[in-house]
Amino acid sequence: MSEQPRGPRRTGTRKPGKPYRRPQKDPVRVLAFEALRAVDERDAYANLVLPPLLRRAREKEGPEKFDARDAALATELVYGTLRRQGTYDAIIAECVDRPLREVDPPVLDVLSLGAHQLLGTRIPTHAAVSASVELARVVLGDGRAKFVNAVLRRIAQHDLGGWLERVAPPYDEDPEDHLAVVHAHPRWVVSALWDSLGGGREGIEALLAADNERPEVTLVARPGRATAEELLREDAALPGRWSPYAVRLSEGGEPGAVEAVREGRAGVQDEGSQLVAMALANAPLEGPDRRWLDGCAGPGGKAALLGALAAERGAFLLASEKQPHRAGLVAKALAGNPGPYQVITADGTRPAWRPGSFDRVLVDVPCTGLGALRRRPEARWRRRPEDLDGFAPLQRGLLRGALEAVRVGGVVAYATCSPHLAETRAVVADVLKQHPGVTPIDARPLLPGVPDLGEGPDIQLWPHLHTTDAMYLTLLRKTAP
C-alpha cells in the first residue's frame, strides 16, 4: 500500500469528439468529487469543505432535488472514501496497467469513489458502476470514462474481503503491513498506535476499526447556561456516556437545529475533551482557587467549558491563544459566559503573565492529531513521521510555560489529541527532568465511572474503549518553585 502522495496533481481534460449521448449530472456524486479534489489540491479538510458544498447544493438544486438523504449519501461517499483511501489504492493498483502515481489524481478520485460504492456501501453493483461512469463523463470526459468503466468492472469481480485476501500481505509475515492495508492506516501510524496501546492483535484491530467508524456528534451543556436535561428533550438526543454535561445526537441529528447550540449555551465537543477539562477542574488544590489559565485555547471548546466551571466557583479564566483568528473563535465560544474571563492573543511559550499567577493551568498542545482520525480521516494520509520533530519543541515549550505560570500548590493539565508516545509521555518525562519540584497526580479517580484508564497516573482515552477521540492527559502539581 502506498503511503506517499498520489503524484503530481493534474486537472483532467475532455478529449475532442462527439459523445454518444449527453452525460447526466448527478449532484450528489459531483459534490463528493469536488470535495475530494479540494482535499487533494488545496490540502483542505473535509469537515471544513463539505458543509458549504452541501449548502450550495441545497440552494442550487432545491430541497426537492437535494434532500437530507442526498446530503447523507454525499457525506458518506466523501468520508468513506477518505478513510479507506489506502485500501482502495491498493485494490485499484491491481486493476490498472500502470503505476498508480501515473494515474491522474482526478481520475483516481472517481475510481476511489466508485470503489467505495462497490466495496463499502450497500449500493447495488450495477448502480455503483453506472453512476461512477456517468460521473466520469461529466467531470473527465468520455475517453476517461471508458477507462473508469473498465477498472470498476474489474473491482466489482470481488467483494472487500476477497480483495483484501489478494492485496494484503499475510499477517504472519508482516503484521503491521497487513493491518495497514486491511484497516486503511499508513504503516507508521499502525506501528505508533500499537506501541502506545500495547497488547496483542485484538486490541490494535479494534482500535483501527474504530478509527474507520463514523463518530457520534456529541454536545456539551455549558454549566450555568444549559443542562444536559434540556438538551435531552431534543428528538435525536441520547445521554452521554461519561460526562454529566454530554449529550449525544443519534444519526441524523443536526447540532444547528438545537436552540441552545444556536444561542451558544451549548456546543459541539467530543466527550474526551470534556473529560480533560473536568479532570483539571476536579483536581485537588492546596490553597486558593481563584485564577485559571487555558494557555493554548483555540478554537475554544475546552475554554468554554472551563470558563463555565470556573464561573460556578467565582474563579477568573484567562484564555490565551497565539493565532489571532483562533483567538477570535475562543472569544466567540466564551461569549455570554456568566463568570469573569478574558481572551488574549499571546504565545504560551513566552508568557505574557507573571510567574506563579494561576491556580489551574491547561495546555492542550498542537499535535499530529492521530487521536482524531475518525473526524479527520484525510489526516492519516497527510501526516508523516517527521512531523513529530516539528511539534516536539513547541509541546515541550508550552508545558514548561504552563509550569512557570502555575503557583506552588497549583495544578497543570498537559493534554493532546494524539496517543503517540513521542507526543505524550516522552514530552512529560523530558520536561519533568528539568522541574524536580513537580509531582504527577493520579488523574483516574477524577473521572469516576470511566473504565479502562490504565495503570496511571496519566490517562489515555481510546475510540474503541471509550467511544471518544484518543485524548491524552497528565496532571502535574507544583510542589516547589
Short mmCIF file of C-alpha atoms in Angstrom, two decimals:
data_model
loop_
_atom_site.label_atom_id
_atom_site.label_comp_id
_atom_site.label_asym_id
_atom_site.label_seq_id
_atom_site.Cartn_x
_atom_site.Cartn_y
_atom_site.Cartn_z
CA MET A 1 0.00 0.00 0.00
CA SER A 2 1.45 3.37 -0.99
CA GLU A 3 1.92 5.87 1.83
CA GLN A 4 3.13 8.66 -0.43
CA PRO A 5 1.09 11.35 -2.21
CA ARG A 6 -0.52 10.12 -5.37
CA GLY A 7 1.84 12.07 -7.55
CA PRO A 8 1.68 15.40 -9.38
CA ARG A 9 -1.78 16.86 -9.47
CA ARG A 10 -3.13 17.48 -12.94
CA THR A 11 -6.61 18.53 -13.95
CA GLY A 12 -8.42 16.13 -16.25
CA THR A 13 -9.35 17.48 -19.71
CA ARG A 14 -12.03 16.37 -22.11
CA LYS A 15 -10.80 14.87 -25.38
CA PRO A 16 -12.39 16.13 -28.58
CA GLY A 17 -15.07 14.03 -30.15
CA LYS A 18 -18.83 13.89 -30.07
CA PRO A 19 -20.21 11.91 -27.13
CA TYR A 20 -22.68 9.19 -27.91
CA ARG A 21 -25.15 10.84 -25.51
CA ARG A 22 -25.34 13.80 -23.18
CA PRO A 23 -23.95 12.88 -19.74
CA GLN A 24 -26.41 13.17 -16.88
CA LYS A 25 -25.17 15.23 -13.95
CA ASP A 26 -25.63 13.62 -10.53
CA PRO A 27 -25.40 16.43 -7.93
CA VAL A 28 -24.55 14.05 -5.06
CA ARG A 29 -21.57 12.44 -6.77
CA VAL A 30 -20.37 15.66 -8.39
CA LEU A 31 -20.35 17.24 -4.93
CA ALA A 32 -18.40 14.31 -3.48
CA PHE A 33 -15.88 14.58 -6.32
CA GLU A 34 -15.48 18.33 -5.73
CA ALA A 35 -14.83 17.72 -2.04
CA LEU A 36 -12.16 15.11 -2.76
CA ARG A 37 -10.47 17.44 -5.25
CA ALA A 38 -10.38 20.21 -2.63
CA VAL A 39 -8.81 17.84 -0.11
CA ASP A 40 -6.19 16.77 -2.64
CA GLU A 41 -5.43 20.04 -4.41
CA ARG A 42 -5.68 22.51 -1.53
CA ASP A 43 -4.84 20.26 1.45
CA ALA A 44 -8.29 21.17 2.74
CA TYR A 45 -10.08 19.28 5.50
CA ALA A 46 -13.29 17.52 4.58
CA ASN A 47 -15.10 18.73 7.69
CA LEU A 48 -14.47 22.33 6.54
CA VAL A 49 -15.05 21.83 2.82
CA LEU A 50 -18.18 19.70 2.91
CA PRO A 51 -20.69 21.94 4.78
CA PRO A 52 -20.52 24.87 2.30
CA LEU A 53 -20.72 22.45 -0.63
CA LEU A 54 -23.86 20.90 0.88
CA ARG A 55 -25.41 24.33 1.44
CA ARG A 56 -24.67 25.36 -2.13
CA ALA A 57 -26.18 22.16 -3.48
CA ARG A 58 -29.38 22.65 -1.48
CA GLU A 59 -29.68 26.23 -2.70
CA LYS A 60 -28.93 25.37 -6.33
CA GLU A 61 -30.91 22.16 -6.72
CA GLY A 62 -33.71 22.93 -4.26
CA PRO A 63 -34.88 20.74 -1.37
CA GLU A 64 -36.95 18.53 -3.65
CA LYS A 65 -33.89 17.56 -5.72
CA PHE A 66 -31.27 17.58 -2.95
CA ASP A 67 -32.74 16.47 0.34
CA ALA A 68 -31.40 15.12 3.64
CA ARG A 69 -30.85 11.66 2.15
CA ASP A 70 -28.76 13.15 -0.65
CA ALA A 71 -26.70 15.08 1.90
CA ALA A 72 -26.18 11.91 3.95
CA LEU A 73 -25.06 9.97 0.87
CA ALA A 74 -22.65 12.70 -0.21
CA THR A 75 -21.18 12.79 3.31
CA GLU A 76 -20.75 9.01 3.38
CA LEU A 77 -19.09 9.00 -0.05
CA VAL A 78 -16.58 11.68 0.95
CA TYR A 79 -15.68 10.41 4.42
CA GLY A 80 -15.84 6.73 3.50
CA THR A 81 -13.57 7.24 0.50
CA LEU A 82 -11.05 9.24 2.52
CA ARG A 83 -10.98 6.75 5.40
CA ARG A 84 -10.36 3.81 3.10
CA GLN A 85 -8.13 5.58 0.62
CA GLY A 86 -5.07 3.41 1.25
CA THR A 87 -7.04 0.17 0.91
CA TYR A 88 -8.78 1.36 -2.25
CA ASP A 89 -5.45 2.49 -3.72
CA ALA A 90 -4.05 -0.99 -3.19
CA ILE A 91 -7.08 -2.54 -4.90
CA ILE A 92 -7.12 -0.06 -7.78
CA ALA A 93 -3.39 -0.68 -8.31
CA GLU A 94 -4.23 -4.34 -9.01
CA CYS A 95 -6.75 -3.32 -11.67
CA VAL A 96 -4.79 -0.80 -13.74
CA ASP A 97 -1.98 -1.36 -16.21
CA ARG A 98 0.32 1.36 -14.93
CA PRO A 99 1.80 2.53 -11.61
CA LEU A 100 -0.78 4.33 -9.53
CA ARG A 101 1.32 7.50 -9.49
CA GLU A 102 0.80 7.74 -13.27
CA VAL A 103 -2.99 7.84 -12.95
CA ASP A 104 -4.18 11.45 -12.93
CA PRO A 105 -5.48 12.41 -9.46
CA PRO A 106 -8.97 13.43 -10.72
CA VAL A 107 -9.32 10.03 -12.37
CA LEU A 108 -8.11 8.33 -9.21
CA ASP A 109 -10.69 10.23 -7.16
CA VAL A 110 -13.51 8.99 -9.41
CA LEU A 111 -12.15 5.45 -9.17
CA SER A 112 -11.91 5.70 -5.39
CA LEU A 113 -15.49 6.96 -5.16
CA GLY A 114 -16.58 4.04 -7.32
CA ALA A 115 -14.56 1.57 -5.28
CA HIS A 116 -16.16 2.79 -2.06
CA GLN A 117 -19.64 2.41 -3.52
CA LEU A 118 -18.80 -1.12 -4.67
CA LEU A 119 -16.93 -2.30 -1.57
CA GLY A 120 -18.03 -0.08 1.29
CA THR A 121 -21.74 0.57 0.80
CA ARG A 122 -24.93 -1.30 0.00
CA ILE A 123 -25.33 0.38 -3.36
CA PRO A 124 -26.02 -2.36 -5.98
CA THR A 125 -23.08 -3.19 -8.22
CA HIS A 126 -24.69 -2.07 -11.46
CA ALA A 127 -25.77 1.23 -9.91
CA ALA A 128 -22.34 1.89 -8.41
CA VAL A 129 -20.57 1.27 -11.71
CA SER A 130 -23.04 3.16 -13.91
CA ALA A 131 -23.20 6.17 -11.56
CA SER A 132 -19.39 6.35 -11.37
CA VAL A 133 -19.01 6.10 -15.14
CA GLU A 134 -21.61 8.83 -15.58
CA LEU A 135 -19.69 11.00 -13.11
CA ALA A 136 -16.52 10.40 -15.11
CA ARG A 137 -18.29 11.55 -18.29
CA VAL A 138 -19.36 14.76 -16.58
CA VAL A 139 -16.07 15.69 -14.90
CA LEU A 140 -13.45 13.90 -17.03
CA GLY A 141 -14.91 13.27 -20.49
CA ASP A 142 -15.86 10.19 -22.48
CA GLY A 143 -12.36 8.83 -23.04
CA ARG A 144 -11.51 8.61 -19.38
CA ALA A 145 -15.00 7.38 -18.59
CA LYS A 146 -14.23 4.26 -20.61
CA PHE A 147 -11.09 3.70 -18.53
CA VAL A 148 -13.10 4.17 -15.31
CA ASN A 149 -15.70 1.68 -16.56
CA ALA A 150 -13.07 -0.97 -17.29
CA VAL A 151 -11.33 -0.59 -13.92
CA LEU A 152 -14.54 -0.60 -11.88
CA ARG A 153 -15.79 -3.73 -13.62
CA ARG A 154 -12.59 -5.47 -12.54
CA ILE A 155 -13.05 -4.23 -8.98
CA ALA A 156 -16.64 -5.47 -8.99
CA GLN A 157 -15.48 -9.06 -9.52
CA HIS A 158 -14.73 -9.45 -5.77
CA ASP A 159 -16.13 -8.08 -2.52
CA LEU A 160 -13.93 -6.28 0.01
CA GLY A 161 -12.98 -9.46 1.84
CA GLY A 162 -11.96 -11.11 -1.40
CA TRP A 163 -9.81 -8.18 -2.39
CA LEU A 164 -8.11 -7.99 1.00
CA GLU A 165 -7.08 -11.63 0.66
CA ARG A 166 -5.40 -10.65 -2.60
CA VAL A 167 -3.73 -7.36 -1.76
CA ALA A 168 -2.91 -7.53 1.97
CA PRO A 169 0.31 -9.33 2.92
CA PRO A 170 -0.19 -12.26 5.32
CA TYR A 171 -0.36 -11.26 8.97
CA ASP A 172 2.25 -13.85 9.96
CA GLU A 173 4.77 -12.36 7.53
CA ASP A 174 4.28 -8.67 8.33
CA PRO A 175 1.62 -7.87 10.94
CA GLU A 176 1.90 -4.10 10.64
CA ASP A 177 1.75 -4.06 6.84
CA HIS A 178 -1.20 -6.47 6.92
CA LEU A 179 -3.11 -4.24 9.34
CA ALA A 180 -2.18 -1.14 7.34
CA VAL A 181 -3.84 -2.49 4.20
CA VAL A 182 -6.82 -4.16 5.87
CA HIS A 183 -7.67 -1.18 8.09
CA ALA A 184 -6.51 1.64 5.81
CA HIS A 185 -3.87 3.31 8.01
CA PRO A 186 -0.29 4.13 6.98
CA ARG A 187 2.13 1.56 8.33
CA TRP A 188 3.95 4.04 10.56
CA VAL A 189 0.64 5.06 12.16
CA VAL A 190 -0.23 1.42 12.84
CA SER A 191 3.16 0.94 14.48
CA ALA A 192 2.83 4.08 16.62
CA LEU A 193 -0.70 3.28 17.78
CA TRP A 194 0.28 -0.28 18.61
CA ASP A 195 3.26 0.90 20.67
CA SER A 196 1.06 3.26 22.66
CA LEU A 197 -1.80 0.80 23.11
CA GLY A 198 0.32 -2.26 23.89
CA GLY A 199 -1.18 -5.73 23.96
CA GLY A 200 -1.83 -8.16 21.13
CA ARG A 201 -3.63 -8.23 17.83
CA GLU A 202 -7.18 -7.96 19.15
CA GLY A 203 -6.72 -4.55 20.73
CA ILE A 204 -4.98 -2.88 17.79
CA GLU A 205 -7.51 -4.26 15.31
CA ALA A 206 -10.36 -2.93 17.45
CA LEU A 207 -8.70 0.49 17.60
CA LEU A 208 -8.04 0.66 13.85
CA ALA A 209 -11.60 -0.46 13.12
CA ALA A 210 -12.95 2.23 15.46
CA ASP A 211 -10.93 4.85 13.57
CA ASN A 212 -12.92 3.89 10.48
CA GLU A 213 -16.33 4.31 12.11
CA ARG A 214 -18.34 7.46 11.72
CA PRO A 215 -18.07 9.32 15.06
CA GLU A 216 -21.09 10.43 17.01
CA VAL A 217 -21.91 14.10 17.31
CA THR A 218 -21.61 15.00 20.99
CA LEU A 219 -22.88 18.20 22.56
CA VAL A 220 -21.75 19.84 25.78
CA ALA A 221 -24.20 21.70 28.01
CA ARG A 222 -22.18 24.59 29.41
CA PRO A 223 -22.81 24.76 33.18
CA GLY A 224 -24.81 27.74 34.33
CA ARG A 225 -26.15 28.29 30.82
CA ALA A 226 -27.68 24.96 29.79
CA THR A 227 -28.23 21.49 31.23
CA ALA A 228 -27.98 18.01 29.80
CA GLU A 229 -31.65 17.55 30.71
CA GLU A 230 -32.57 20.47 28.46
CA LEU A 231 -30.61 19.02 25.55
CA LEU A 232 -32.11 15.57 26.09
CA ARG A 233 -35.52 16.99 25.22
CA GLU A 234 -34.34 17.11 21.60
CA ASP A 235 -35.79 14.34 19.42
CA ALA A 236 -32.44 12.83 18.40
CA ALA A 237 -30.71 13.18 21.78
CA LEU A 238 -29.17 10.43 23.91
CA PRO A 239 -27.34 10.71 27.26
CA GLY A 240 -23.56 11.00 27.24
CA ARG A 241 -21.56 8.02 28.40
CA TRP A 242 -19.15 9.62 30.88
CA SER A 243 -19.51 13.37 31.17
CA PRO A 244 -22.52 14.79 33.07
CA TYR A 245 -22.55 17.65 30.55
CA ALA A 246 -22.57 15.44 27.44
CA VAL A 247 -25.49 14.61 25.16
CA ARG A 248 -25.11 12.51 22.02
CA LEU A 249 -27.08 13.09 18.85
CA SER A 250 -28.28 9.94 17.14
CA GLU A 251 -27.70 9.57 13.40
CA GLY A 252 -29.40 12.37 11.54
CA GLY A 253 -29.32 14.75 14.49
CA GLU A 254 -28.27 18.26 13.45
CA PRO A 255 -26.46 20.43 16.04
CA GLY A 256 -27.57 23.61 14.29
CA ALA A 257 -31.18 22.66 14.95
CA VAL A 258 -30.64 22.73 18.75
CA GLU A 259 -31.66 26.08 20.22
CA ALA A 260 -29.04 26.00 22.98
CA VAL A 261 -26.29 25.45 20.39
CA ARG A 262 -27.51 28.33 18.25
CA GLU A 263 -27.51 30.57 21.32
CA GLY A 264 -24.00 29.47 22.43
CA ARG A 265 -25.25 27.98 25.69
CA ALA A 266 -24.16 24.56 24.42
CA GLY A 267 -21.64 23.47 21.84
CA VAL A 268 -20.28 20.54 19.87
CA GLN A 269 -17.48 18.89 21.86
CA ASP A 270 -16.14 15.36 21.94
CA GLU A 271 -16.67 13.69 25.29
CA GLY A 272 -12.94 13.09 25.64
CA SER A 273 -12.31 16.82 25.55
CA GLN A 274 -14.99 17.35 28.18
CA LEU A 275 -13.30 14.78 30.44
CA VAL A 276 -9.95 16.59 30.16
CA ALA A 277 -11.50 19.87 31.29
CA MET A 278 -13.42 18.12 34.09
CA ALA A 279 -10.30 16.38 35.40
CA LEU A 280 -8.40 19.66 35.69
CA ALA A 281 -11.38 21.37 37.35
CA ASN A 282 -11.80 18.49 39.84
CA ALA A 283 -8.13 18.11 40.76
CA PRO A 284 -7.47 18.90 44.47
CA LEU A 285 -5.60 22.12 45.15
CA GLU A 286 -3.50 23.34 48.04
CA GLY A 287 -4.55 26.92 48.67
CA PRO A 288 -6.81 29.36 46.79
CA ASP A 289 -8.77 28.60 43.63
CA ARG A 290 -9.31 31.99 42.02
CA ARG A 291 -7.37 32.18 38.73
CA TRP A 292 -7.41 29.67 35.88
CA LEU A 293 -5.48 29.71 32.61
CA ASP A 294 -6.09 27.99 29.28
CA GLY A 295 -2.68 28.58 27.75
CA CYS A 296 -3.42 27.20 24.29
CA ALA A 297 -7.13 27.90 24.00
CA GLY A 298 -8.03 27.79 20.30
CA PRO A 299 -10.58 27.09 18.95
CA GLY A 300 -12.30 27.41 22.33
CA GLY A 301 -14.21 24.26 23.22
CA LYS A 302 -12.29 23.43 26.38
CA ALA A 303 -12.02 27.12 27.27
CA ALA A 304 -15.81 27.49 27.13
CA LEU A 305 -16.32 24.52 29.46
CA LEU A 306 -13.52 25.63 31.80
CA GLY A 307 -14.94 29.14 31.85
CA ALA A 308 -18.35 27.83 32.87
CA LEU A 309 -16.88 25.60 35.58
CA ALA A 310 -14.71 28.45 36.86
CA ALA A 311 -17.75 30.73 36.99
CA GLU A 312 -19.53 28.29 39.30
CA ARG A 313 -16.71 28.84 41.84
CA GLY A 314 -16.29 32.56 41.29
CA ALA A 315 -12.92 31.98 39.58
CA PHE A 316 -11.47 34.03 36.71
CA LEU A 317 -10.39 32.38 33.42
CA LEU A 318 -7.71 33.78 31.15
CA ALA A 319 -7.86 32.18 27.70
CA SER A 320 -4.68 32.70 25.69
CA GLU A 321 -4.21 31.80 22.02
CA LYS A 322 -1.26 32.62 19.79
CA GLN A 323 -3.11 32.82 16.45
CA PRO A 324 -5.36 35.89 16.19
CA HIS A 325 -8.07 34.20 14.11
CA ARG A 326 -8.24 31.32 16.59
CA ALA A 327 -8.36 33.78 19.46
CA GLY A 328 -11.45 35.18 17.77
CA LEU A 329 -13.03 31.72 17.83
CA VAL A 330 -12.22 31.46 21.54
CA ALA A 331 -13.91 34.79 22.20
CA LYS A 332 -16.98 33.62 20.30
CA ALA A 333 -17.11 30.35 22.29
CA LEU A 334 -16.83 32.21 25.61
CA ALA A 335 -19.30 34.97 24.75
CA GLY A 336 -22.05 35.04 27.35
CA ASN A 337 -20.05 33.15 29.97
CA PRO A 338 -21.59 34.04 33.36
CA GLY A 339 -18.27 34.47 35.15
CA PRO A 340 -15.27 36.77 34.67
CA TYR A 341 -12.93 35.91 31.80
CA GLN A 342 -10.55 37.47 29.32
CA VAL A 343 -9.30 36.33 25.91
CA ILE A 344 -5.85 37.46 24.79
CA THR A 345 -3.55 36.79 21.87
CA ALA A 346 -0.28 35.55 23.34
CA ASP A 347 2.40 32.88 22.92
CA GLY A 348 2.26 30.29 25.70
CA THR A 349 5.96 29.55 25.30
CA ARG A 350 6.76 33.20 26.13
CA PRO A 351 4.17 34.04 28.77
CA ALA A 352 2.56 37.47 28.97
CA TRP A 353 1.79 36.99 32.68
CA ARG A 354 3.80 36.85 35.88
CA PRO A 355 5.22 33.51 37.01
CA GLY A 356 3.07 31.69 39.54
CA SER A 357 -0.07 33.70 38.67
CA PHE A 358 -2.52 30.82 38.30
CA ASP A 359 -4.07 28.08 40.39
CA ARG A 360 -5.07 25.81 37.50
CA VAL A 361 -3.50 25.73 34.03
CA LEU A 362 -4.43 23.79 30.90
CA VAL A 363 -2.20 23.36 27.86
CA ASP A 364 -3.88 21.36 25.10
CA VAL A 365 -0.89 21.40 22.79
CA PRO A 366 -0.79 21.28 18.97
CA CYS A 367 -0.01 17.78 17.72
CA THR A 368 -0.28 15.38 14.80
CA GLY A 369 -3.96 14.77 15.55
CA LEU A 370 -3.61 10.99 15.40
CA GLY A 371 -6.25 10.74 18.12
CA ALA A 372 -8.94 12.29 15.92
CA LEU A 373 -8.62 10.20 12.77
CA ARG A 374 -12.33 9.35 12.95
CA ARG A 375 -13.15 13.03 12.42
CA ARG A 376 -10.32 13.98 10.06
CA PRO A 377 -9.71 10.85 8.01
CA GLU A 378 -7.51 12.65 5.48
CA ALA A 379 -5.00 13.45 8.23
CA ARG A 380 -3.75 9.87 8.33
CA TRP A 381 -2.54 10.13 4.71
CA ARG A 382 -1.25 13.68 5.10
CA ARG A 383 0.88 13.26 8.21
CA ARG A 384 4.45 11.96 8.08
CA PRO A 385 6.72 10.63 10.87
CA GLU A 386 8.93 13.69 10.53
CA ASP A 387 6.00 15.89 11.62
CA LEU A 388 6.70 14.69 15.17
CA ASP A 389 10.03 16.52 15.13
CA GLY A 390 8.28 19.75 14.20
CA PHE A 391 5.82 19.57 17.10
CA ALA A 392 8.28 18.39 19.77
CA PRO A 393 9.91 21.74 20.67
CA LEU A 394 6.54 23.52 20.79
CA GLN A 395 4.94 20.87 23.01
CA ARG A 396 7.81 20.99 25.48
CA GLY A 397 7.89 24.78 25.41
CA LEU A 398 4.18 25.04 26.16
CA LEU A 399 4.43 22.62 29.07
CA ARG A 400 7.41 24.50 30.52
CA GLY A 401 5.45 27.74 30.15
CA ALA A 402 2.47 26.21 31.96
CA LEU A 403 4.64 25.05 34.86
CA GLU A 404 6.10 28.54 35.12
CA ALA A 405 2.60 30.07 35.12
CA VAL A 406 1.18 27.92 37.94
CA ARG A 407 1.81 28.75 41.60
CA VAL A 408 3.23 26.32 44.15
CA GLY A 409 0.38 24.02 45.16
CA GLY A 410 -1.41 24.57 41.85
CA VAL A 411 -2.12 22.05 39.08
CA VAL A 412 -1.20 21.86 35.39
CA ALA A 413 -3.01 19.68 32.85
CA TYR A 414 -1.00 18.64 29.79
CA ALA A 415 -3.35 17.34 27.10
CA THR A 416 -3.11 16.43 23.46
CA CYS A 417 -5.30 14.74 20.86
CA SER A 418 -2.67 12.17 19.99
CA PRO A 419 -1.76 8.85 21.60
CA HIS A 420 1.71 8.84 20.05
CA LEU A 421 4.22 8.26 22.84
CA ALA A 422 6.51 10.93 21.40
CA GLU A 423 3.75 13.49 21.97
CA THR A 424 2.55 12.25 25.34
CA ARG A 425 4.71 10.53 27.94
CA ALA A 426 8.01 11.44 26.27
CA VAL A 427 7.18 15.14 26.44
CA VAL A 428 6.16 14.97 30.09
CA ALA A 429 9.20 12.89 31.07
CA ASP A 430 11.62 15.28 29.35
CA VAL A 431 10.14 18.39 30.96
CA LEU A 432 9.96 16.82 34.43
CA LYS A 433 13.70 16.18 34.31
CA GLN A 434 14.14 19.97 34.33
CA HIS A 435 11.48 20.58 37.03
CA PRO A 436 12.18 18.47 40.12
CA GLY A 437 9.60 20.43 42.10
CA VAL A 438 6.69 18.94 40.15
CA THR A 439 4.76 15.79 41.06
CA PRO A 440 2.34 13.81 38.84
CA ILE A 441 -1.22 13.41 40.15
CA ASP A 442 -3.23 10.25 39.57
CA ALA A 443 -5.93 11.51 37.21
CA ARG A 444 -8.02 8.34 37.19
CA PRO A 445 -10.07 8.99 40.37
CA LEU A 446 -11.07 12.35 38.92
CA LEU A 447 -13.10 10.62 36.20
CA PRO A 448 -15.38 8.29 38.21
CA GLY A 449 -17.21 5.68 36.21
CA VAL A 450 -14.86 5.81 33.22
CA PRO A 451 -13.39 2.31 32.70
CA ASP A 452 -10.10 1.09 31.22
CA LEU A 453 -7.96 4.06 32.28
CA GLY A 454 -4.78 2.02 32.56
CA GLU A 455 -2.18 1.98 35.31
CA GLY A 456 -2.00 5.76 35.75
CA PRO A 457 -1.13 8.27 36.88
CA ASP A 458 -1.80 9.67 33.40
CA ILE A 459 -4.82 8.84 31.24
CA GLN A 460 -5.09 7.75 27.63
CA LEU A 461 -8.61 7.59 26.18
CA TRP A 462 -9.33 5.40 23.14
CA PRO A 463 -12.05 5.34 20.46
CA HIS A 464 -12.61 1.58 20.79
CA LEU A 465 -12.72 1.59 24.62
CA HIS A 466 -14.37 4.92 25.40
CA THR A 467 -16.01 5.99 22.09
CA THR A 468 -14.07 9.25 22.34
CA ASP A 469 -11.15 10.73 20.49
CA ALA A 470 -7.81 9.36 21.70
CA MET A 471 -7.15 12.20 24.15
CA TYR A 472 -4.12 12.05 26.42
CA LEU A 473 -3.97 13.76 29.83
CA THR A 474 -1.42 14.08 32.59
CA LEU A 475 -1.92 16.21 35.72
CA LEU A 476 1.04 17.79 37.50
CA ARG A 477 1.17 19.54 40.89
CA LYS A 478 3.85 22.14 41.50
CA THR A 479 5.37 21.40 44.89
CA ALA A 480 8.32 23.79 44.86
CA PRO A 481 9.41 26.92 42.91
#
